[in-house]
mmCIF file of C-alpha atoms (C1' of nucleotides) and ligand atoms in Angstrom:
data_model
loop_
_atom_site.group_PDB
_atom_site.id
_atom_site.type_symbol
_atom_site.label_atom_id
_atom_site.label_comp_id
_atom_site.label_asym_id
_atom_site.label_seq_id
_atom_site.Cartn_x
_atom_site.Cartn_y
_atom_site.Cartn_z
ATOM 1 C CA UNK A 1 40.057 14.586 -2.565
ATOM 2 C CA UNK A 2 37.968 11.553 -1.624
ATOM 3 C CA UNK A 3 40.500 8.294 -1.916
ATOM 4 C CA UNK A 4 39.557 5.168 -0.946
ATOM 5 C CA UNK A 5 42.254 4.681 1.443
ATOM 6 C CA UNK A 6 40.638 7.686 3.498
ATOM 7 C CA UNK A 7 37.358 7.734 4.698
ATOM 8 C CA UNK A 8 35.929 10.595 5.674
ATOM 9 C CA UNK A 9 34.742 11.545 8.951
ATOM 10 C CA UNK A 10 31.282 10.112 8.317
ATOM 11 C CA UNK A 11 31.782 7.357 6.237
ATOM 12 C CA UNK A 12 34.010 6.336 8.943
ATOM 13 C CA UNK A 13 30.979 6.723 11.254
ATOM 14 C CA UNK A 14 28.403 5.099 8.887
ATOM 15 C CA UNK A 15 30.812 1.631 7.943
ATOM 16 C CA UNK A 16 31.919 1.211 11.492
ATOM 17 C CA UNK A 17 28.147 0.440 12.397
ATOM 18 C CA UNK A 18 27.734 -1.525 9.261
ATOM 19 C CA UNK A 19 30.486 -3.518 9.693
ATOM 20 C CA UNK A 20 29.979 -4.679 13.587
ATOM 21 C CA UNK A 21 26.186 -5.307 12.326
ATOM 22 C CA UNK A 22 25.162 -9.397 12.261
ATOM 23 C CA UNK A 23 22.767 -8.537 10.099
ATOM 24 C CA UNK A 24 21.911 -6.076 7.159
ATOM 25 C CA UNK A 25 21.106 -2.443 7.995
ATOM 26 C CA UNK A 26 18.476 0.164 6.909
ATOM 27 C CA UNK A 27 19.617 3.577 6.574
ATOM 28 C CA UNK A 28 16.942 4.658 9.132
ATOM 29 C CA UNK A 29 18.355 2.114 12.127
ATOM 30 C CA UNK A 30 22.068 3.467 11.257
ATOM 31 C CA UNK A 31 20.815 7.067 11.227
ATOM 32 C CA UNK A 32 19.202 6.734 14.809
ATOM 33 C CA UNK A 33 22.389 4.553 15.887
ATOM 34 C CA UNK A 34 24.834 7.276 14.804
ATOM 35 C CA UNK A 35 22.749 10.315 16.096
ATOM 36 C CA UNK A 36 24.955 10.540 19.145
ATOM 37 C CA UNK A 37 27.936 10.374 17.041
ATOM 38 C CA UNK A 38 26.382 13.805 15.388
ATOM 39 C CA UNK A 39 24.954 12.599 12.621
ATOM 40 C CA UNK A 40 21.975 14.499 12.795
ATOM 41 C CA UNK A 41 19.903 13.858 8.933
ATOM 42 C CA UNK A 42 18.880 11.209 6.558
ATOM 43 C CA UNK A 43 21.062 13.125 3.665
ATOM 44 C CA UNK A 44 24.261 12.546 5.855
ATOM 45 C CA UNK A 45 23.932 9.020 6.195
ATOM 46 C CA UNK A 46 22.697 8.331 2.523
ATOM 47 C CA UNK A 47 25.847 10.080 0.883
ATOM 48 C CA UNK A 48 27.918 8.320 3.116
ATOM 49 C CA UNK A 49 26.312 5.276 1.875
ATOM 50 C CA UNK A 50 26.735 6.280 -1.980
ATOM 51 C CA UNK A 51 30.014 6.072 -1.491
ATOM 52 C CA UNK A 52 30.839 3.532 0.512
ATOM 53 C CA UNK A 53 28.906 1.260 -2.160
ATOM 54 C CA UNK A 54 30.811 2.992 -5.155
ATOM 55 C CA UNK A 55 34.007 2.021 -3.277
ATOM 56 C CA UNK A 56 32.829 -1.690 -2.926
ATOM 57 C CA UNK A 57 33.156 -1.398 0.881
ATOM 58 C CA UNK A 58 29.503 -2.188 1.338
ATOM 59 C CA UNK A 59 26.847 -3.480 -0.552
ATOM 60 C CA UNK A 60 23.163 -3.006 -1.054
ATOM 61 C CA UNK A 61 20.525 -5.778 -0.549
ATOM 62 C CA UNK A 62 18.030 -4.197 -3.072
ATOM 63 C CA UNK A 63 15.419 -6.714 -1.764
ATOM 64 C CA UNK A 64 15.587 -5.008 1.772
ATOM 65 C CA UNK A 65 16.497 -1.763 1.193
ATOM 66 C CA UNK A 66 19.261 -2.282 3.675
ATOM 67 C CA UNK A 67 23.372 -2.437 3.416
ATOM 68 C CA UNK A 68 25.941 -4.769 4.164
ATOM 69 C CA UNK A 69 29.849 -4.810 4.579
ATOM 70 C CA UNK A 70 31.536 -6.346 2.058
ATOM 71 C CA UNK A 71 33.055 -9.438 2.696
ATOM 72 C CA UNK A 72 35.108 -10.103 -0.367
ATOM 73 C CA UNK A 73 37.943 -8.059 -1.401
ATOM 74 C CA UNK A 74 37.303 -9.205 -4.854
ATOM 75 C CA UNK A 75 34.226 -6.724 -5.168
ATOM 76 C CA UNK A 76 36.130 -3.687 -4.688
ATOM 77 C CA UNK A 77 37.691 -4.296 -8.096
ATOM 78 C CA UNK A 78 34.606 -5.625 -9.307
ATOM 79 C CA UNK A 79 31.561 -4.054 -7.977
ATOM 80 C CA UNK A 80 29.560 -7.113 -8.442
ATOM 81 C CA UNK A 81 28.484 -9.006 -5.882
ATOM 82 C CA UNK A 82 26.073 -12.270 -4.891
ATOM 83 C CA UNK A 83 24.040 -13.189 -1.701
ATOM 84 C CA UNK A 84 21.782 -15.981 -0.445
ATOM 85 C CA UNK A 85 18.772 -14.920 1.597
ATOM 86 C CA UNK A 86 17.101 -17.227 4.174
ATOM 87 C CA UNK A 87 13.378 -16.591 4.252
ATOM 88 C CA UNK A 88 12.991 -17.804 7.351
ATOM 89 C CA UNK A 89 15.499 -16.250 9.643
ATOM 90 C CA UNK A 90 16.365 -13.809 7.184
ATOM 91 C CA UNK A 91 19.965 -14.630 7.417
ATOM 92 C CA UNK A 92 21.990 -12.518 4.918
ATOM 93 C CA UNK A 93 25.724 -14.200 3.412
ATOM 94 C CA UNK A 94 27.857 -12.698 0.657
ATOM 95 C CA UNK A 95 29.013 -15.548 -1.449
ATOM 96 C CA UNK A 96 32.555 -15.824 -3.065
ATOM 97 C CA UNK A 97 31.580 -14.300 -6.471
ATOM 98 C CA UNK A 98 34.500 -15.500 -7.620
ATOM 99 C CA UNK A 99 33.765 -18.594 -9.205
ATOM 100 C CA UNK A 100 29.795 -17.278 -10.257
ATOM 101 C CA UNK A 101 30.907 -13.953 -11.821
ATOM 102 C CA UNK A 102 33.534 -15.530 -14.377
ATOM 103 C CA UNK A 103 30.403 -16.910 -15.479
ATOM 104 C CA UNK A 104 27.900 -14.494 -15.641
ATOM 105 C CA UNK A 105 30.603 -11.583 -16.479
ATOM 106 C CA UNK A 106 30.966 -14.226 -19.904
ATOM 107 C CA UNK A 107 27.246 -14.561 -20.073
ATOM 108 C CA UNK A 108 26.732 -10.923 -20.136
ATOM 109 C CA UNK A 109 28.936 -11.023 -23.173
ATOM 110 C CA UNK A 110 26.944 -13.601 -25.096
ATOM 111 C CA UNK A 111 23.737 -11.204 -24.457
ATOM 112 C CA UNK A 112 25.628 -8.076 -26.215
ATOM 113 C CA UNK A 113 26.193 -6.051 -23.166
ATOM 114 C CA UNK A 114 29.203 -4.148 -22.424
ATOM 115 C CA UNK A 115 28.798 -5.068 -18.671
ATOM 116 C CA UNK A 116 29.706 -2.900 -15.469
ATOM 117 C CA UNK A 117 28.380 -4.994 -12.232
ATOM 118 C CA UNK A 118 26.141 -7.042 -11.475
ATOM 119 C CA UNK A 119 23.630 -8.060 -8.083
ATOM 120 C CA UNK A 120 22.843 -11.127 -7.935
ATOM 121 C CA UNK A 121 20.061 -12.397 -4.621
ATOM 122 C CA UNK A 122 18.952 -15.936 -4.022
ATOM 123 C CA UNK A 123 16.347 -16.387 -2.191
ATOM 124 C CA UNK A 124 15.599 -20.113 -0.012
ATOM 125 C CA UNK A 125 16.191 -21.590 3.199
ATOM 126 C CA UNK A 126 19.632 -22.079 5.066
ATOM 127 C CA UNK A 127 21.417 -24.499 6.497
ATOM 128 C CA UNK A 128 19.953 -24.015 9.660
ATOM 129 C CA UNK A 129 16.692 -23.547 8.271
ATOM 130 C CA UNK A 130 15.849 -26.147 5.794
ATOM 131 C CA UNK B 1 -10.882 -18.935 -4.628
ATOM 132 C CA UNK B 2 -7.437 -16.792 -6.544
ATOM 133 C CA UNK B 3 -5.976 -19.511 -9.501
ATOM 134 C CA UNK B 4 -3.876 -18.271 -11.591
ATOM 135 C CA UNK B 5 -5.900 -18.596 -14.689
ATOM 136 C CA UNK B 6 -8.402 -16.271 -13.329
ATOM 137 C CA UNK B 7 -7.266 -12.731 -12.081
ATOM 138 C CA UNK B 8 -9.193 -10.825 -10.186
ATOM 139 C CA UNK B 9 -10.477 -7.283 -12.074
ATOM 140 C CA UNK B 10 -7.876 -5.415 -10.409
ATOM 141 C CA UNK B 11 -5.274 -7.740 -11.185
ATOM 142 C CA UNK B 12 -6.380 -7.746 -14.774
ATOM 143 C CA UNK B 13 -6.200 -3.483 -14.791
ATOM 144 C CA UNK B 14 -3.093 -3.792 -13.246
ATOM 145 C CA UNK B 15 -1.665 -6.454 -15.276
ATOM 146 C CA UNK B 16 -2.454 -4.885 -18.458
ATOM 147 C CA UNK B 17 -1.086 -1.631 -18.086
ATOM 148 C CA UNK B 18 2.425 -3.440 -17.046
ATOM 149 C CA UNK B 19 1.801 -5.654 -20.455
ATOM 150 C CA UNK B 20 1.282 -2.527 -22.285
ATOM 151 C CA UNK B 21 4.248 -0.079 -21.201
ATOM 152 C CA UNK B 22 7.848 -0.624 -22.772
ATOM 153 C CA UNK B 23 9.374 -0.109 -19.741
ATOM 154 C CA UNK B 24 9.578 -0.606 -16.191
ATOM 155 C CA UNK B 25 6.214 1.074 -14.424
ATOM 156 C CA UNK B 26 6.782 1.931 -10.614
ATOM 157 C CA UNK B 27 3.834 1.675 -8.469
ATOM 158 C CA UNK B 28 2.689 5.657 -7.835
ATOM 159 C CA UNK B 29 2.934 5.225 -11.810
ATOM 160 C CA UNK B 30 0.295 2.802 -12.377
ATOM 161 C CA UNK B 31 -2.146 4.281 -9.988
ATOM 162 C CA UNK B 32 -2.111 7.624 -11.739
ATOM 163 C CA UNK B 33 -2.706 5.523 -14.959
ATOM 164 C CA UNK B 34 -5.294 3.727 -13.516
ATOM 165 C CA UNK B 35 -7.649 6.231 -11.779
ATOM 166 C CA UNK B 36 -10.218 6.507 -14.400
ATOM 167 C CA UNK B 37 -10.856 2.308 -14.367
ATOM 168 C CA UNK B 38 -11.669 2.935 -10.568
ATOM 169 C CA UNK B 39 -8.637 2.476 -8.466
ATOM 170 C CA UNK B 40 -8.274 4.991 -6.858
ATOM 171 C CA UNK B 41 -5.356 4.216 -3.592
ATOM 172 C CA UNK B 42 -1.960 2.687 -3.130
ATOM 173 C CA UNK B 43 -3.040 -0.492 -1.456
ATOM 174 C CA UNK B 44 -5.030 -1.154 -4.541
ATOM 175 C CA UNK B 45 -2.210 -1.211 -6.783
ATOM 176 C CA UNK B 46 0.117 -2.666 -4.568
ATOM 177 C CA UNK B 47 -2.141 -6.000 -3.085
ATOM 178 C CA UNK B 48 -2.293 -6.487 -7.182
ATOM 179 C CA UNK B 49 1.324 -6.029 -7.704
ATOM 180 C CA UNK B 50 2.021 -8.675 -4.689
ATOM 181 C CA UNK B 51 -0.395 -11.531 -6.422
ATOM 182 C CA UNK B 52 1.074 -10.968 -9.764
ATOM 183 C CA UNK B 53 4.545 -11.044 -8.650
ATOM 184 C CA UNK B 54 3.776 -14.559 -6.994
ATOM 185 C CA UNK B 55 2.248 -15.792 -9.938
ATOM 186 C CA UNK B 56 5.218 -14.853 -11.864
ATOM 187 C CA UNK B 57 2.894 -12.731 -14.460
ATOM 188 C CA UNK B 58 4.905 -10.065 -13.439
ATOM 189 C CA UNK B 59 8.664 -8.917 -11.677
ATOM 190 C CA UNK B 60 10.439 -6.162 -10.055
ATOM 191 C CA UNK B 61 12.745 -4.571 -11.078
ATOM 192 C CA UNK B 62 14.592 -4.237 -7.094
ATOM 193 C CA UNK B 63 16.631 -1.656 -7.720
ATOM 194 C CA UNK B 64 14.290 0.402 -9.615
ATOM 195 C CA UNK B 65 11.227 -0.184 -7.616
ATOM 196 C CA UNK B 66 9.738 -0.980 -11.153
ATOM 197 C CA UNK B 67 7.676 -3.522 -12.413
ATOM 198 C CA UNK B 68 7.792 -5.514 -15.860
ATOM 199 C CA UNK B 69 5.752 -8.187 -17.107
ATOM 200 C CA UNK B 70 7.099 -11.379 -17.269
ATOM 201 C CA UNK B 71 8.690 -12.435 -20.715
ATOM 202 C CA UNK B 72 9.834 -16.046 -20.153
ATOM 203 C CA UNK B 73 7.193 -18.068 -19.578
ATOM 204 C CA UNK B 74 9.677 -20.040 -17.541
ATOM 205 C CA UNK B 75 9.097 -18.144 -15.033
ATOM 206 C CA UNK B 76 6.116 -18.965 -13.663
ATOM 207 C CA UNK B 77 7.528 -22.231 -12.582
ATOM 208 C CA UNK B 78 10.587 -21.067 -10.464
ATOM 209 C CA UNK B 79 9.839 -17.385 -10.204
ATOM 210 C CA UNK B 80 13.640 -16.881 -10.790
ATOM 211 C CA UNK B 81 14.496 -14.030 -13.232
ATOM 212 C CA UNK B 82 17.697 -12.123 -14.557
ATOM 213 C CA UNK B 83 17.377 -8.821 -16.525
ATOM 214 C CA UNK B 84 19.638 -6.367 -18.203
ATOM 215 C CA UNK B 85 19.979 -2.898 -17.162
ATOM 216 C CA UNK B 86 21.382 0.033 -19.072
ATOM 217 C CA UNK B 87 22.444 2.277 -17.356
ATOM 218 C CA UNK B 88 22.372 4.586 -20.020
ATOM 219 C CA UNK B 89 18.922 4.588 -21.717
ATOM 220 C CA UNK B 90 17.035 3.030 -18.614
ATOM 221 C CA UNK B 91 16.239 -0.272 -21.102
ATOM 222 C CA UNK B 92 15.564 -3.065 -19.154
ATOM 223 C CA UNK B 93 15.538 -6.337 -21.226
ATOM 224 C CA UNK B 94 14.612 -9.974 -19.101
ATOM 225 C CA UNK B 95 17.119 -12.371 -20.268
ATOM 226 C CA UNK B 96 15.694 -15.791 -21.252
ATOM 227 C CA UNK B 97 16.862 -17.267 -17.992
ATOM 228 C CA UNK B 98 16.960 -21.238 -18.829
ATOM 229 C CA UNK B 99 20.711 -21.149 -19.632
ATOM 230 C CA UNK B 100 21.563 -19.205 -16.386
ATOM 231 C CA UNK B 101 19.064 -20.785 -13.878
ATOM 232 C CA UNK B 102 20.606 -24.524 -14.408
ATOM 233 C CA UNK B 103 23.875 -23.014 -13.382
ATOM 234 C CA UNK B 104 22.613 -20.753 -10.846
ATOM 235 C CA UNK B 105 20.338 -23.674 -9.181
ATOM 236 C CA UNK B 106 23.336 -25.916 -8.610
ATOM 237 C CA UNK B 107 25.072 -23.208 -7.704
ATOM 238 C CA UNK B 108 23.185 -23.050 -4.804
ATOM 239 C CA UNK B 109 22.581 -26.427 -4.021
ATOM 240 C CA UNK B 110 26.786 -26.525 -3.309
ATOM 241 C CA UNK B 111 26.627 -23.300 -1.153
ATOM 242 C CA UNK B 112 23.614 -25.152 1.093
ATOM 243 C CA UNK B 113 20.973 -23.525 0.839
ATOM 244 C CA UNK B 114 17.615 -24.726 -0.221
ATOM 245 C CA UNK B 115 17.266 -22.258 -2.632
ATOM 246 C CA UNK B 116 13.476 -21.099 -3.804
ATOM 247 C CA UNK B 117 14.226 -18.118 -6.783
ATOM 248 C CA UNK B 118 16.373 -15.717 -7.371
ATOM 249 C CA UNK B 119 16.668 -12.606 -8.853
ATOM 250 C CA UNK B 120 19.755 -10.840 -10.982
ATOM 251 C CA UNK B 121 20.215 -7.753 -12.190
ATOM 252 C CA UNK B 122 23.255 -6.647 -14.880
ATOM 253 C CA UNK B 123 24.159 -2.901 -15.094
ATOM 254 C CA UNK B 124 26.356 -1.861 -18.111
ATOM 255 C CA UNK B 125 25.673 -0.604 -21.382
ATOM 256 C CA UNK B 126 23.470 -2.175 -24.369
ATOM 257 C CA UNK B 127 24.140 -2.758 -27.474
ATOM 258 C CA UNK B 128 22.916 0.331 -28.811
ATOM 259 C CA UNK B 129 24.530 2.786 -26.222
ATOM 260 C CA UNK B 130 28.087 1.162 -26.141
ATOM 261 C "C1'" DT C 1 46.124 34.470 1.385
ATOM 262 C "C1'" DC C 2 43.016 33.450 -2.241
ATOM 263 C "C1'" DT C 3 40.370 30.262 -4.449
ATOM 264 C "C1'" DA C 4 38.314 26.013 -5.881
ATOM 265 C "C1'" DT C 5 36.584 21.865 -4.312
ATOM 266 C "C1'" DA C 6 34.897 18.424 -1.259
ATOM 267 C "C1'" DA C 7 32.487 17.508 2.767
ATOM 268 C "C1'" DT C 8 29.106 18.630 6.084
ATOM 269 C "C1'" DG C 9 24.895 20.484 8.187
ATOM 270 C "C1'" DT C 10 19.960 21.557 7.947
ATOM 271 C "C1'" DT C 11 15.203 21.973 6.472
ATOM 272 C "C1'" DA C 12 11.831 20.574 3.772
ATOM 273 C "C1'" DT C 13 9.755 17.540 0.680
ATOM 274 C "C1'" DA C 14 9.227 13.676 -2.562
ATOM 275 C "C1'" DT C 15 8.630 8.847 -3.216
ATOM 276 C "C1'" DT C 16 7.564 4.206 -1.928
ATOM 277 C "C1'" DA C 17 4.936 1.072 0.907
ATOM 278 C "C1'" DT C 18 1.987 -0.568 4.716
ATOM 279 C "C1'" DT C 19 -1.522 -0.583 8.578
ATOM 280 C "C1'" DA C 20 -5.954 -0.637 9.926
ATOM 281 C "C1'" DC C 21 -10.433 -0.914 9.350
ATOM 282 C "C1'" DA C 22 -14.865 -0.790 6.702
ATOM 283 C "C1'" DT C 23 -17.633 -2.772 2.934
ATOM 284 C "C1'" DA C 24 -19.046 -5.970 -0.485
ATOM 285 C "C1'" DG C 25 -19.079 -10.252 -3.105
ATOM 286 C "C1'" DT C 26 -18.981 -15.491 -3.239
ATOM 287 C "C1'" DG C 27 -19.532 -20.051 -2.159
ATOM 288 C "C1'" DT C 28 -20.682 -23.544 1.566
ATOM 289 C "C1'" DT C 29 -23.490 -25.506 4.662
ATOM 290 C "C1'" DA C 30 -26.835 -25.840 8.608
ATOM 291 C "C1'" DT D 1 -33.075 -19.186 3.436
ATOM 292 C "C1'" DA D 2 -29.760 -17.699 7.073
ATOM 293 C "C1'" DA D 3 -25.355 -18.067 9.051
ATOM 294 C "C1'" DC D 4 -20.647 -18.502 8.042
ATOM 295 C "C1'" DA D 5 -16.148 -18.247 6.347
ATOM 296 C "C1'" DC D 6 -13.389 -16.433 3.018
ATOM 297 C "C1'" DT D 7 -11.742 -13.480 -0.647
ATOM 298 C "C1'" DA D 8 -11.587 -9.225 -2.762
ATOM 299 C "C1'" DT D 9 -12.272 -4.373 -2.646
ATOM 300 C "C1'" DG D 10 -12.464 0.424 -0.928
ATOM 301 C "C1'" DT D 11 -10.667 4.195 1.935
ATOM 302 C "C1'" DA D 12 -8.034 7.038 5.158
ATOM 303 C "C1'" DA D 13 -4.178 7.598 7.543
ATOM 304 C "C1'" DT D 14 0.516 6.946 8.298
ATOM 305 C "C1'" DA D 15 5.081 4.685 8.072
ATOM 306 C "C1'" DA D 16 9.347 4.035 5.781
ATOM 307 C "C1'" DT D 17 12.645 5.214 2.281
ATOM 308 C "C1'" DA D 18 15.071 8.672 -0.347
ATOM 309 C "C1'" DT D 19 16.211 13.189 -2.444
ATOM 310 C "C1'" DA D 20 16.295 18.372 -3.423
ATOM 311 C "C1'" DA D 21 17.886 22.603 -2.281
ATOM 312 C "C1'" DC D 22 20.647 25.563 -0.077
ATOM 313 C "C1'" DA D 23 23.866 27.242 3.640
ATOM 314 C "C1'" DT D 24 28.160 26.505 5.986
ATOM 315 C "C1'" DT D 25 32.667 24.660 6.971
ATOM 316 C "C1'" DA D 26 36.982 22.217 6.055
ATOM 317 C "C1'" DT D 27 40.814 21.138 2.922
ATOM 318 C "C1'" DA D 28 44.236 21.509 -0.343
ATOM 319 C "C1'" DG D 29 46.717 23.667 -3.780
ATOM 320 C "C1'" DA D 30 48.250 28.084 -6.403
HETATM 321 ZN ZN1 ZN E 201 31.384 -7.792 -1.698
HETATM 322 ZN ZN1 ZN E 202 17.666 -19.338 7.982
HETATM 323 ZN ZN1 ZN E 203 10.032 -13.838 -16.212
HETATM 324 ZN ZN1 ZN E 204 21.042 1.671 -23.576
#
DNA sequence: TCTATAATGTTATATTATTACATAGTGTTA
DNA sequence: TAACACTATGTAATAATATAACATTATAGA
């Protein structure tokens, strides 16, 4: 039975890469980076993917069409994460959603919507950047 | 010259179709629904789609690959939107975002970044499937 | 062992989006 | 007018993203 505590052989395979990443992945790039690891099809690395999101362990930039590690511990209770997005040097961070999703989780509330997750992307310039 | 008071015929096709559906249209969609009025290929539909995203007529839906036309004319000053997502009946609703997008603004003024727009998407249940 | 289930492997195909280049309109100016 | 820059459009081909369908293998109880 799939647990979170234990991966399985290719979701091992598939968050490894994602996690030593820098930047955000597409499922294309990890498929050809895990081909020696014999990962041999798109389906492989896409269910791995499905459930490595469903377990919070990564997350999907919907913008990009590419996946991140998680870096809050809070979203695997959660599933709802935020992210700022430098238009420049395309720069992906997870932000604490701690503080932004006691408000939004209220907000979604107010709107009459029994609510589940949410994914939130902000779009600018970084530090560096700007 | 493009303004935004004058669209371009395509545009117009394109835009009107989006006005007229009650839900999300994806891409492939619209250019099936738009054959007879002379479009006739993807790059068509999609330079449109770009253009009237910018001018905030219209959004997408990211993790649909949908489109909607815009329903708070706030938006065409900071092309920042939030929507509601069932995930039940598909309804997507765009929440009147000038509650949200004071907090969300200054939210990302702390965080650093000079932020441009942003786009949220909730994913629960509505009112009439909860 | 038997059986049910989850995970994997494989091929093919569907869906979404862009590149590249040709053609046509539109306004400006020499 | 002719030359031009620029925008918009048209078209074919292809790239990039994602899923369907089905066969096989591993795993964990009963
Ligand atoms: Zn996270
Ligand atoms: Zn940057
Ligand atoms: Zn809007
Ligand atoms: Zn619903």
């Amino acid at each position: 039975m799939q647990r979170q505590q234990n991966l399985t052989k290719n979701q091992k395979i598939v968050l490894d890469i994602i996690e030593k990443s820098t930047e955000p992945l597409k499922a294309y790039s990890i498929l050809s980076n895990v081909k020696k690891k014999g990962i041999n099809a798109p389906p492989q690395v896409y269910r791995a993917l499905d459930k490595l999101v469903d377990m919070g362990k990564i997350h999907k930039i919907e913008s990009k069409n590419a996946f991140v590690a998680c870096q809050s511990s809070n979203c695997k209770v959660s599933k709802a994460a935020a992210f700022s997005i430098c238009e420049s040097c395309e720069e992906v961070t997870e932000i604490d959603n701690s503080k932004i999703s006691k408000y939004l989780s209220s907000f979604a509330d107010k709107i009459g919507m029994k609510y589940k997750k949410y994914n939130l992307e902000f779009f600018g310039l970084c530090k560096k950047c700007k």
